[in-house]
Coordinates of C-alpha atoms in Angstrom, one line a residue:
X1452 CA 140.6 106.0 -112.4
X1453 CA 141.3 102.2 -113.1
X1454 CA 144.1 100.9 -111.1
X1455 CA 146.7 98.0 -111.9
X1456 CA 150.6 97.6 -112.3
X1457 CA 150.6 100.6 -110.0
X1458 CA 149.4 103.1 -112.6
X1459 CA 146.1 104.6 -112.9
X1460 CA 144.2 104.8 -116.5
X1461 CA 142.0 108.1 -116.4
X1462 CA 138.6 107.6 -118.0
X1463 CA 136.8 110.3 -119.3
X1464 CA 134.3 112.1 -116.5
X1465 CA 130.9 111.5 -118.0
X1466 CA 127.5 112.7 -117.2
X1467 CA 125.6 110.4 -115.1
X1468 CA 121.9 110.1 -115.5
X1469 CA 119.8 108.2 -113.2
X1470 CA 116.4 106.3 -113.6
X1471 CA 113.7 107.7 -111.6
X1472 CA 113.0 105.4 -108.6
X1473 CA 109.9 105.0 -106.5
X1474 CA 110.5 108.1 -104.4
X1475 CA 113.0 110.5 -106.2
X1476 CA 114.2 111.6 -109.3
X1477 CA 117.9 111.5 -109.5
X1478 CA 120.3 113.4 -111.6
X1479 CA 124.1 113.8 -111.3
X1480 CA 126.5 115.8 -113.7
X1481 CA 129.8 117.0 -113.3
X1482 CA 128.6 120.7 -113.4
X1483 CA 126.1 120.5 -110.4
X1484 CA 124.5 117.9 -108.0
X1485 CA 120.9 118.1 -107.7
X1486 CA 118.5 115.5 -106.3
X1487 CA 114.9 116.5 -106.2
X1488 CA 111.4 115.2 -106.1
X1489 CA 108.5 116.5 -108.1
X1490 CA 106.9 117.4 -104.7
X1491 CA 109.4 118.1 -102.1
X1492 CA 112.0 121.0 -102.3
X1493 CA 114.2 119.9 -99.7
X1494 CA 114.7 116.4 -101.1
X1495 CA 118.2 114.8 -100.4
X1496 CA 121.1 116.6 -102.2
X1497 CA 119.0 119.2 -103.3
X1498 CA 121.6 121.5 -103.2
X1499 CA 121.8 124.0 -105.9
X1500 CA 125.3 125.0 -106.3
X1501 CA 128.4 124.4 -108.5
X1502 CA 130.7 121.6 -107.8
X1503 CA 133.6 123.0 -105.8
X1504 CA 132.0 126.2 -105.1
X1505 CA 132.7 127.5 -101.4
X1506 CA 130.3 126.9 -98.6
X1507 CA 129.3 130.4 -98.5
X1508 CA 128.4 130.5 -102.0
X1509 CA 125.9 127.6 -101.6
X1510 CA 122.6 127.4 -99.6
X1511 CA 122.5 124.2 -97.6
X1512 CA 118.8 122.7 -98.7
X1513 CA 119.6 119.1 -98.6
X1514 CA 118.0 116.7 -96.2
X1515 CA 119.5 116.4 -92.9
X1516 CA 117.8 114.4 -90.0
X1517 CA 120.7 114.0 -87.9
X1518 CA 121.2 115.9 -84.8
X1519 CA 123.9 118.6 -84.7
X1520 CA 125.7 120.0 -81.6
X1521 CA 128.2 122.8 -81.4
X1522 CA 130.8 122.8 -78.8
X1523 CA 129.9 119.6 -77.0
X1524 CA 131.8 118.7 -73.7
X1525 CA 133.4 115.1 -73.2
X1526 CA 130.9 114.6 -70.6
X1527 CA 128.0 115.2 -73.0
X1528 CA 129.3 113.1 -75.5
X1529 CA 129.7 110.3 -73.1
X1530 CA 126.3 110.5 -71.8
X1531 CA 124.1 111.2 -74.9
X1532 CA 126.0 109.7 -77.7
X1533 CA 128.7 107.2 -77.3
X1534 CA 127.7 103.9 -78.6
X1535 CA 124.4 105.0 -78.7
X1536 CA 123.6 107.3 -81.8
X1537 CA 125.5 109.3 -84.5
X1538 CA 125.7 113.0 -84.0
X1539 CA 127.3 116.0 -86.1
X1540 CA 129.5 118.3 -83.9
X1541 CA 131.3 121.5 -84.9
X1542 CA 133.7 123.6 -82.7
X1543 CA 134.9 120.4 -80.9
X1544 CA 138.5 120.8 -82.6
X1545 CA 140.3 123.1 -84.8
X1546 CA 141.9 121.9 -88.2
X1547 CA 142.3 125.2 -90.1
X1548 CA 146.0 124.7 -90.1
X1549 CA 145.9 121.4 -91.0
X1550 CA 143.7 122.1 -93.8
X1551 CA 146.2 124.5 -95.2
X1552 CA 148.6 121.7 -95.3
X1553 CA 146.0 119.3 -97.4
X1554 CA 144.8 121.3 -100.1
X1555 CA 145.1 119.3 -103.2
X1556 CA 147.8 121.5 -104.6
X1557 CA 149.9 121.2 -101.3
X1558 CA 149.6 117.3 -101.3
X1559 CA 150.7 116.8 -104.8
X1560 CA 153.5 119.2 -104.3
X1561 CA 154.9 117.9 -101.1
X1562 CA 153.8 114.2 -101.2
X1563 CA 153.3 113.6 -105.1
X1564 CA 156.2 111.1 -105.2
X1565 CA 155.1 109.1 -102.4
X1566 CA 153.1 105.7 -102.5
X1567 CA 149.6 105.3 -101.3
X1568 CA 147.3 102.4 -100.6
X1569 CA 144.1 102.1 -102.2
X1570 CA 141.4 100.1 -101.1
X1571 CA 138.5 98.5 -103.2
X1572 CA 135.2 100.3 -102.4
X1573 CA 133.0 97.6 -101.8
X1574 CA 131.5 96.5 -98.4
X1575 CA 134.5 94.5 -97.2
X1576 CA 137.3 96.4 -98.9
X1577 CA 139.8 93.6 -98.8
X1578 CA 141.7 94.2 -102.2
X1579 CA 144.5 96.7 -102.2
X1580 CA 146.4 98.7 -104.9
X1581 CA 149.5 100.8 -104.5
X1582 CA 150.1 103.9 -106.9
X1583 CA 152.1 107.1 -106.6
X1584 CA 150.0 109.9 -104.9
X1585 CA 150.9 112.4 -107.7
X1586 CA 148.9 110.3 -110.3
X1587 CA 146.0 109.5 -108.0
X1588 CA 145.4 113.0 -107.3
X1589 CA 145.4 113.7 -110.9
X1590 CA 143.0 111.1 -111.6
X1591 CA 140.5 112.1 -108.7
X1592 CA 140.4 115.5 -109.6
X1593 CA 139.7 114.9 -113.3
X1594 CA 137.4 111.8 -113.2
X1595 CA 134.2 111.1 -111.3
X1596 CA 132.8 107.6 -110.8
X1597 CA 130.4 106.3 -113.3
X1598 CA 127.1 104.9 -112.4
X1599 CA 127.7 101.4 -113.8
X1600 CA 131.2 101.0 -112.0
X1601 CA 131.3 98.2 -109.8
X1602 CA 132.5 99.0 -106.1
X1603 CA 134.4 96.0 -105.9
X1604 CA 136.5 97.3 -109.1
X1605 CA 136.5 101.0 -107.9
X1606 CA 139.6 102.0 -105.7
X1607 CA 140.1 105.0 -103.6
X1608 CA 142.1 106.2 -100.6
X1609 CA 140.3 105.4 -97.2
X1610 CA 140.4 103.4 -94.5
X1611 CA 143.5 101.0 -93.5
X1612 CA 145.8 102.9 -95.9
X1613 CA 148.8 103.1 -93.6
X1614 CA 152.2 104.6 -95.2
X1615 CA 155.1 105.8 -93.1
X1616 CA 155.0 109.5 -94.4
X1617 CA 151.5 110.0 -93.3
X1618 CA 152.6 109.8 -89.8
X1619 CA 154.4 113.2 -90.0
X1620 CA 151.4 114.5 -91.7
X1621 CA 148.8 113.2 -89.5
X1622 CA 150.9 114.8 -86.3
X1623 CA 149.3 118.3 -87.5
X1624 CA 145.8 116.8 -87.1
X1625 CA 143.7 118.1 -84.1
X1626 CA 141.9 115.2 -82.7
X1627 CA 138.5 115.1 -81.6
X1628 CA 138.9 115.4 -77.6
X1629 CA 136.5 112.4 -77.2
X1630 CA 137.1 108.8 -76.8
X1631 CA 140.3 106.8 -76.3
X1632 CA 143.0 105.2 -78.4
X1633 CA 142.5 107.2 -81.8
X1634 CA 143.6 105.5 -84.8
X1635 CA 143.9 108.1 -87.6
X1636 CA 143.5 107.4 -91.6
X1637 CA 143.7 109.9 -94.0
X1638 CA 141.4 110.0 -97.3
X1639 CA 140.9 111.5 -100.6
X1640 CA 138.3 110.7 -102.7
X1641 CA 136.8 111.5 -106.3
X1642 CA 133.5 112.9 -106.5
X1643 CA 130.7 110.1 -106.5
X1644 CA 133.4 107.7 -104.5
X1645 CA 132.2 106.2 -101.4
X1646 CA 131.7 103.1 -99.7
X1647 CA 128.3 101.2 -99.7
X1648 CA 126.9 99.7 -96.5
X1649 CA 129.3 98.3 -94.0
X1650 CA 130.1 98.6 -90.3
X1651 CA 133.0 98.6 -87.7
X1652 CA 134.0 100.1 -84.5
X1653 CA 133.2 103.7 -83.4
X1654 CA 134.8 106.6 -84.5
X1655 CA 134.7 110.1 -85.9
X1656 CA 134.8 111.2 -89.7
X1657 CA 135.8 115.0 -90.3
X1658 CA 135.7 116.5 -93.9
X1659 CA 138.7 118.6 -94.7
X1660 CA 137.7 120.0 -98.0
X1661 CA 134.8 119.0 -100.3
X1662 CA 131.4 117.3 -98.7
X1663 CA 130.7 113.9 -97.8
X1664 CA 127.2 112.5 -97.9
X1665 CA 126.5 109.8 -94.9
X1666 CA 123.5 107.2 -94.8
X1667 CA 123.7 105.7 -91.3
X1668 CA 121.4 103.3 -89.4
X1669 CA 121.0 102.4 -85.7
X1670 CA 123.3 99.9 -84.3
X1671 CA 122.3 96.3 -85.0
X1672 CA 119.9 97.3 -87.7
X1673 CA 120.7 95.5 -91.1
X1674 CA 119.5 97.5 -94.2
X1675 CA 118.8 96.2 -97.6
X1676 CA 122.0 96.5 -100.2
X1677 CA 124.5 94.6 -102.3
X1678 CA 128.3 94.7 -101.1
X1679 CA 129.5 95.1 -104.5
X1680 CA 127.0 97.8 -105.5
X1681 CA 128.1 101.5 -105.4
X1682 CA 126.7 104.0 -103.1
X1683 CA 125.1 105.9 -106.0
X1684 CA 123.8 102.7 -107.4
X1685 CA 122.0 101.9 -103.8
X1686 CA 120.6 105.4 -104.2
X1687 CA 119.2 104.8 -107.4
X1688 CA 117.9 101.5 -106.8
X1689 CA 116.7 101.1 -103.1
X1690 CA 116.7 104.6 -101.5
X1691 CA 113.6 105.4 -99.8
X1692 CA 114.2 108.6 -98.5
X1693 CA 112.0 110.0 -95.6
X1694 CA 109.8 106.8 -96.2
X1695 CA 112.7 104.8 -94.5
X1696 CA 112.2 105.6 -90.7
X1697 CA 115.5 104.2 -89.7
X1698 CA 117.7 105.8 -91.9
X1699 CA 119.7 109.2 -90.8
X1700 CA 121.3 110.9 -93.4
X1701 CA 123.5 114.2 -93.8
X1702 CA 126.0 115.8 -96.0
X1703 CA 129.1 116.9 -93.9
X1704 CA 130.9 120.0 -94.7
X1705 CA 134.6 121.2 -93.9
X1706 CA 134.9 121.5 -90.4
X1707 CA 132.2 119.1 -89.1
X1708 CA 132.9 116.1 -87.7
X1709 CA 130.4 113.0 -87.5
X1710 CA 130.7 110.5 -85.0
X1711 CA 129.5 106.9 -86.1
X1712 CA 128.7 104.3 -83.2
X1713 CA 130.0 100.8 -82.8
X1714 CA 128.0 98.5 -85.1
X1715 CA 126.1 101.0 -86.9
X1716 CA 125.8 100.2 -90.8
X1717 CA 126.7 103.2 -92.8
X1718 CA 127.3 104.2 -96.6
X1719 CA 129.2 107.3 -97.6
X1720 CA 129.2 109.2 -100.8
X1721 CA 131.8 112.2 -101.7
X1722 CA 129.9 115.0 -103.5
X1723 CA 133.2 116.4 -104.5
X1724 CA 136.7 115.8 -104.5
X1725 CA 137.0 115.2 -100.9
X1726 CA 139.7 115.3 -98.3
X1727 CA 138.9 114.0 -94.7
X1728 CA 140.2 112.4 -91.8
X1729 CA 138.7 109.2 -89.9
X1730 CA 139.5 108.7 -86.3
X1731 CA 138.7 105.4 -85.2
X1732 CA 138.4 105.0 -81.3
X1733 CA 137.9 102.2 -78.4
X1734 CA 134.3 101.2 -77.8
X1735 CA 133.3 101.7 -74.2
X1736 CA 131.5 98.3 -74.4

Protein backbone atom coordinates (compact mmCIF):
# COMPACT_ATOMS: atom_id res chain seq x y z
CA UNK A 1 0.00 0.00 0.00
CA UNK A 2 1.14 3.50 -0.70
CA UNK A 3 -0.17 6.34 1.43
CA UNK A 4 -0.76 10.01 0.83
CA UNK A 5 -3.70 12.37 1.22
CA UNK A 6 -5.13 10.00 3.83
CA UNK A 7 -6.02 7.23 1.39
CA UNK A 8 -4.09 4.10 0.44
CA UNK A 9 -3.35 3.12 -3.11
CA UNK A 10 -3.24 -0.62 -3.58
CA UNK A 11 -0.53 -2.23 -5.64
CA UNK A 12 -0.61 -5.69 -7.10
CA UNK A 13 1.08 -8.28 -4.87
CA UNK A 14 4.12 -9.43 -6.84
CA UNK A 15 6.33 -12.43 -6.45
CA UNK A 16 9.63 -11.40 -4.92
CA UNK A 17 12.79 -13.05 -6.17
CA UNK A 18 16.01 -12.52 -4.24
CA UNK A 19 19.51 -12.84 -5.61
CA UNK A 20 21.67 -15.53 -4.10
CA UNK A 21 23.83 -14.05 -1.36
CA UNK A 22 27.12 -15.33 0.05
CA UNK A 23 25.45 -17.54 2.65
CA UNK A 24 21.92 -18.39 1.54
CA UNK A 25 19.65 -18.42 -1.46
CA UNK A 26 16.40 -16.59 -0.80
CA UNK A 27 13.00 -16.87 -2.41
CA UNK A 28 9.82 -15.27 -1.14
CA UNK A 29 6.44 -15.59 -2.84
CA UNK A 30 2.87 -14.96 -1.75
CA UNK A 31 2.06 -18.66 -1.78
CA UNK A 32 4.82 -19.81 0.56
CA UNK A 33 7.86 -18.57 2.42
CA UNK A 34 10.92 -20.79 2.09
CA UNK A 35 14.50 -19.76 2.71
CA UNK A 36 17.01 -22.55 2.27
CA UNK A 37 20.67 -23.02 1.54
CA UNK A 38 22.05 -25.79 -0.57
CA UNK A 39 23.56 -27.52 2.44
CA UNK A 40 21.49 -26.67 5.49
CA UNK A 41 17.91 -27.95 5.68
CA UNK A 42 17.24 -25.92 8.83
CA UNK A 43 18.38 -22.62 7.34
CA UNK A 44 16.64 -19.40 8.48
CA UNK A 45 12.94 -19.22 7.73
CA UNK A 46 12.98 -22.69 6.17
CA UNK A 47 9.37 -23.19 7.14
CA UNK A 48 7.51 -25.24 4.56
CA UNK A 49 3.86 -24.24 4.87
CA UNK A 50 1.21 -22.17 3.17
CA UNK A 51 1.05 -18.57 4.23
CA UNK A 52 -1.81 -18.08 6.65
CA UNK A 53 -2.11 -21.74 7.62
CA UNK A 54 -2.52 -22.55 11.28
CA UNK A 55 0.34 -23.27 13.62
CA UNK A 56 -0.64 -26.93 13.91
CA UNK A 57 -0.46 -27.37 10.13
CA UNK A 58 3.13 -26.23 9.81
CA UNK A 59 6.33 -27.84 10.98
CA UNK A 60 8.58 -25.34 12.71
CA UNK A 61 11.95 -25.70 11.03
CA UNK A 62 13.27 -22.17 10.99
CA UNK A 63 16.53 -21.26 12.67
CA UNK A 64 16.03 -20.01 16.24
CA UNK A 65 19.02 -19.47 18.50
CA UNK A 66 17.19 -17.49 21.18
CA UNK A 67 16.53 -19.05 24.55
CA UNK A 68 12.92 -20.11 25.08
CA UNK A 69 11.27 -20.26 28.52
CA UNK A 70 7.85 -21.42 29.64
CA UNK A 71 6.08 -20.12 32.73
CA UNK A 72 8.90 -17.89 33.96
CA UNK A 73 8.49 -16.07 37.27
CA UNK A 74 9.16 -12.32 37.74
CA UNK A 75 12.13 -13.18 39.93
CA UNK A 76 13.65 -15.42 37.25
CA UNK A 77 13.10 -12.75 34.60
CA UNK A 78 14.76 -10.05 36.66
CA UNK A 79 17.72 -12.21 37.62
CA UNK A 80 18.46 -13.83 34.26
CA UNK A 81 17.19 -11.54 31.49
CA UNK A 82 16.14 -8.01 32.41
CA UNK A 83 18.54 -5.52 30.77
CA UNK A 84 20.82 -8.45 29.90
CA UNK A 85 19.63 -10.54 26.95
CA UNK A 86 16.51 -11.36 24.91
CA UNK A 87 14.29 -14.35 25.56
CA UNK A 88 11.16 -15.89 24.01
CA UNK A 89 8.50 -16.68 26.60
CA UNK A 90 5.24 -18.62 26.71
CA UNK A 91 2.63 -19.08 29.44
CA UNK A 92 3.43 -15.79 31.15
CA UNK A 93 0.09 -14.17 30.20
CA UNK A 94 -3.15 -15.23 28.51
CA UNK A 95 -4.49 -13.30 25.52
CA UNK A 96 -6.80 -15.88 23.98
CA UNK A 97 -9.84 -13.66 24.56
CA UNK A 98 -8.00 -10.60 23.25
CA UNK A 99 -7.09 -12.56 20.12
CA UNK A 100 -10.79 -13.12 19.42
CA UNK A 101 -11.37 -9.37 19.64
CA UNK A 102 -8.62 -8.50 17.17
CA UNK A 103 -9.10 -10.89 14.29
CA UNK A 104 -8.82 -9.00 11.01
CA UNK A 105 -12.55 -9.38 10.41
CA UNK A 106 -13.43 -8.15 13.91
CA UNK A 107 -11.09 -5.17 13.61
CA UNK A 108 -12.62 -4.11 10.31
CA UNK A 109 -16.20 -4.60 11.52
CA UNK A 110 -15.78 -2.79 14.84
CA UNK A 111 -13.12 -0.18 14.07
CA UNK A 112 -12.99 0.15 10.29
CA UNK A 113 -14.23 3.74 10.40
CA UNK A 114 -11.60 4.83 12.92
CA UNK A 115 -8.38 6.63 12.06
CA UNK A 116 -4.98 5.01 12.47
CA UNK A 117 -1.52 6.55 12.46
CA UNK A 118 1.08 4.87 10.25
CA UNK A 119 4.83 5.32 10.67
CA UNK A 120 7.53 5.14 8.03
CA UNK A 121 9.21 1.78 8.43
CA UNK A 122 12.81 2.91 8.33
CA UNK A 123 15.25 3.07 11.24
CA UNK A 124 14.05 6.47 12.41
CA UNK A 125 10.27 6.17 11.82
CA UNK A 126 9.81 9.93 12.04
CA UNK A 127 7.29 10.37 9.23
CA UNK A 128 3.61 9.75 9.97
CA UNK A 129 0.51 9.31 7.84
CA UNK A 130 -3.12 8.95 8.89
CA UNK A 131 -5.83 6.92 7.18
CA UNK A 132 -9.00 5.04 8.01
CA UNK A 133 -8.43 1.62 9.53
CA UNK A 134 -10.76 -0.25 7.16
CA UNK A 135 -8.85 0.90 4.07
CA UNK A 136 -5.55 0.08 5.74
CA UNK A 137 -6.70 -3.45 6.61
CA UNK A 138 -7.86 -4.00 3.03
CA UNK A 139 -4.42 -3.00 1.80
CA UNK A 140 -2.32 -5.06 4.21
CA UNK A 141 -4.31 -8.22 3.61
CA UNK A 142 -4.05 -7.94 -0.18
CA UNK A 143 -0.54 -6.59 -0.66
CA UNK A 144 2.98 -7.47 0.39
CA UNK A 145 5.98 -5.19 0.70
CA UNK A 146 8.08 -5.50 -2.46
CA UNK A 147 11.81 -6.14 -2.63
CA UNK A 148 12.52 -2.74 -4.21
CA UNK A 149 10.40 -0.67 -1.79
CA UNK A 150 12.31 1.90 0.27
CA UNK A 151 11.85 1.66 4.01
CA UNK A 152 11.38 5.42 4.38
CA UNK A 153 8.52 5.32 1.85
CA UNK A 154 6.80 2.26 3.29
CA UNK A 155 4.30 2.89 6.08
CA UNK A 156 2.64 0.58 8.54
CA UNK A 157 0.87 0.57 11.90
CA UNK A 158 3.37 0.17 14.71
CA UNK A 159 5.16 2.14 17.40
CA UNK A 160 3.84 5.49 18.64
CA UNK A 161 0.47 5.24 16.90
CA UNK A 162 -1.77 6.50 19.70
CA UNK A 163 -5.43 7.08 18.90
CA UNK A 164 -8.05 7.42 21.69
CA UNK A 165 -10.14 4.45 20.53
CA UNK A 166 -7.16 2.13 21.03
CA UNK A 167 -7.28 2.70 24.79
CA UNK A 168 -10.54 0.81 25.13
CA UNK A 169 -9.30 -2.03 22.94
CA UNK A 170 -6.02 -2.43 24.84
CA UNK A 171 -7.83 -2.58 28.18
CA UNK A 172 -8.58 -6.18 27.18
CA UNK A 173 -4.89 -7.03 26.72
CA UNK A 174 -3.30 -9.16 29.44
CA UNK A 175 0.06 -7.53 30.07
CA UNK A 176 3.27 -9.45 30.65
CA UNK A 177 3.65 -9.44 34.47
CA UNK A 178 7.27 -8.24 34.36
CA UNK A 179 8.71 -4.74 34.40
CA UNK A 180 7.15 -1.40 35.36
CA UNK A 181 5.17 1.36 33.64
CA UNK A 182 3.96 -0.57 30.62
CA UNK A 183 3.21 1.62 27.58
CA UNK A 184 1.22 -0.44 25.06
CA UNK A 185 1.30 -0.16 21.27
CA UNK A 186 -1.05 -2.07 18.94
CA UNK A 187 0.19 -2.99 15.49
CA UNK A 188 -0.92 -4.61 12.23
CA UNK A 189 1.57 -5.23 9.43
CA UNK A 190 1.42 -6.60 5.91
CA UNK A 191 3.41 -9.59 4.77
CA UNK A 192 7.11 -8.65 4.41
CA UNK A 193 6.62 -5.39 6.31
CA UNK A 194 8.86 -4.65 9.25
CA UNK A 195 11.46 -2.24 10.55
CA UNK A 196 15.22 -2.36 9.83
CA UNK A 197 17.72 -2.21 12.65
CA UNK A 198 17.02 0.33 15.39
CA UNK A 199 17.13 0.45 19.17
CA UNK A 200 15.16 1.97 22.04
CA UNK A 201 14.24 1.17 25.61
CA UNK A 202 13.32 -2.34 26.81
CA UNK A 203 10.03 -4.10 26.34
CA UNK A 204 8.04 -7.04 25.06
CA UNK A 205 6.51 -7.96 21.72
CA UNK A 206 3.66 -10.48 21.57
CA UNK A 207 2.27 -11.89 18.32
CA UNK A 208 -1.51 -12.23 18.43
CA UNK A 209 -1.92 -13.62 14.91
CA UNK A 210 0.51 -14.22 12.06
CA UNK A 211 4.28 -14.58 12.49
CA UNK A 212 7.03 -12.06 13.16
CA UNK A 213 10.71 -12.77 12.52
CA UNK A 214 13.18 -11.06 14.89
CA UNK A 215 16.86 -10.32 14.36
CA UNK A 216 18.52 -8.96 17.49
CA UNK A 217 22.04 -8.12 18.62
CA UNK A 218 23.44 -7.72 22.16
CA UNK A 219 22.99 -4.31 23.81
CA UNK A 220 25.71 -1.94 22.63
CA UNK A 221 26.59 -3.91 19.47
CA UNK A 222 26.27 -1.91 16.22
CA UNK A 223 25.31 -4.11 13.22
CA UNK A 224 25.94 -3.32 9.56
CA UNK A 225 22.79 -1.90 7.92
CA UNK A 226 21.39 1.01 5.93
CA UNK A 227 18.59 2.96 7.70
CA UNK A 228 16.42 3.28 4.60
CA UNK A 229 16.82 -0.30 3.38
CA UNK A 230 14.04 -2.69 4.42
CA UNK A 231 14.58 -5.84 6.44
CA UNK A 232 14.08 -8.03 3.37
CA UNK A 233 16.75 -6.00 1.56
CA UNK A 234 19.11 -6.45 4.51
CA UNK A 235 18.42 -10.20 4.43
CA UNK A 236 19.25 -10.31 0.76
CA UNK A 237 22.35 -8.10 0.94
CA UNK A 238 24.01 -8.45 4.36
CA UNK A 239 22.59 -11.39 6.27
CA UNK A 240 25.29 -13.92 7.23
CA UNK A 241 23.24 -16.49 9.13
CA UNK A 242 25.19 -18.79 11.41
CA UNK A 243 28.43 -17.06 10.37
CA UNK A 244 27.33 -14.06 12.44
CA UNK A 245 28.23 -15.03 16.01
CA UNK A 246 26.54 -12.00 17.58
CA UNK A 247 23.16 -12.30 15.86
CA UNK A 248 20.19 -13.87 17.62
CA UNK A 249 17.09 -14.61 15.57
CA UNK A 250 13.76 -16.35 15.89
CA UNK A 251 10.23 -16.39 14.51
CA UNK A 252 7.61 -15.44 17.09
CA UNK A 253 4.27 -17.22 16.77
CA UNK A 254 0.85 -16.45 18.31
CA UNK A 255 0.95 -16.66 22.09
CA UNK A 256 4.71 -16.12 22.26
CA UNK A 257 6.33 -13.05 23.78
CA UNK A 258 9.83 -11.77 23.00
CA UNK A 259 11.70 -9.58 25.48
CA UNK A 260 14.14 -7.05 23.97
CA UNK A 261 16.67 -5.40 26.31
CA UNK A 262 17.46 -1.71 26.54
CA UNK A 263 19.79 -0.56 23.75
CA UNK A 264 19.69 -3.80 21.72
CA UNK A 265 19.66 -3.20 17.95
CA UNK A 266 16.91 -5.28 16.37
CA UNK A 267 15.05 -5.67 13.07
CA UNK A 268 11.68 -7.26 12.43
CA UNK A 269 9.94 -8.92 9.48
CA UNK A 270 6.27 -9.90 9.38
CA UNK A 271 5.95 -13.22 7.58
CA UNK A 272 2.16 -12.98 7.29
CA UNK A 273 -0.38 -10.26 7.85
CA UNK A 274 0.51 -9.95 11.52
CA UNK A 275 -1.31 -8.51 14.53
CA UNK A 276 0.88 -7.79 17.54
CA UNK A 277 1.18 -5.79 20.76
CA UNK A 278 4.36 -4.12 21.99
CA UNK A 279 4.84 -3.26 25.64
CA UNK A 280 7.54 -0.73 26.48
CA UNK A 281 8.78 -0.75 30.06
CA UNK A 282 11.08 1.28 32.27
CA UNK A 283 14.74 0.30 32.18
CA UNK A 284 16.03 -1.00 35.50
CA UNK A 285 19.15 1.15 34.97
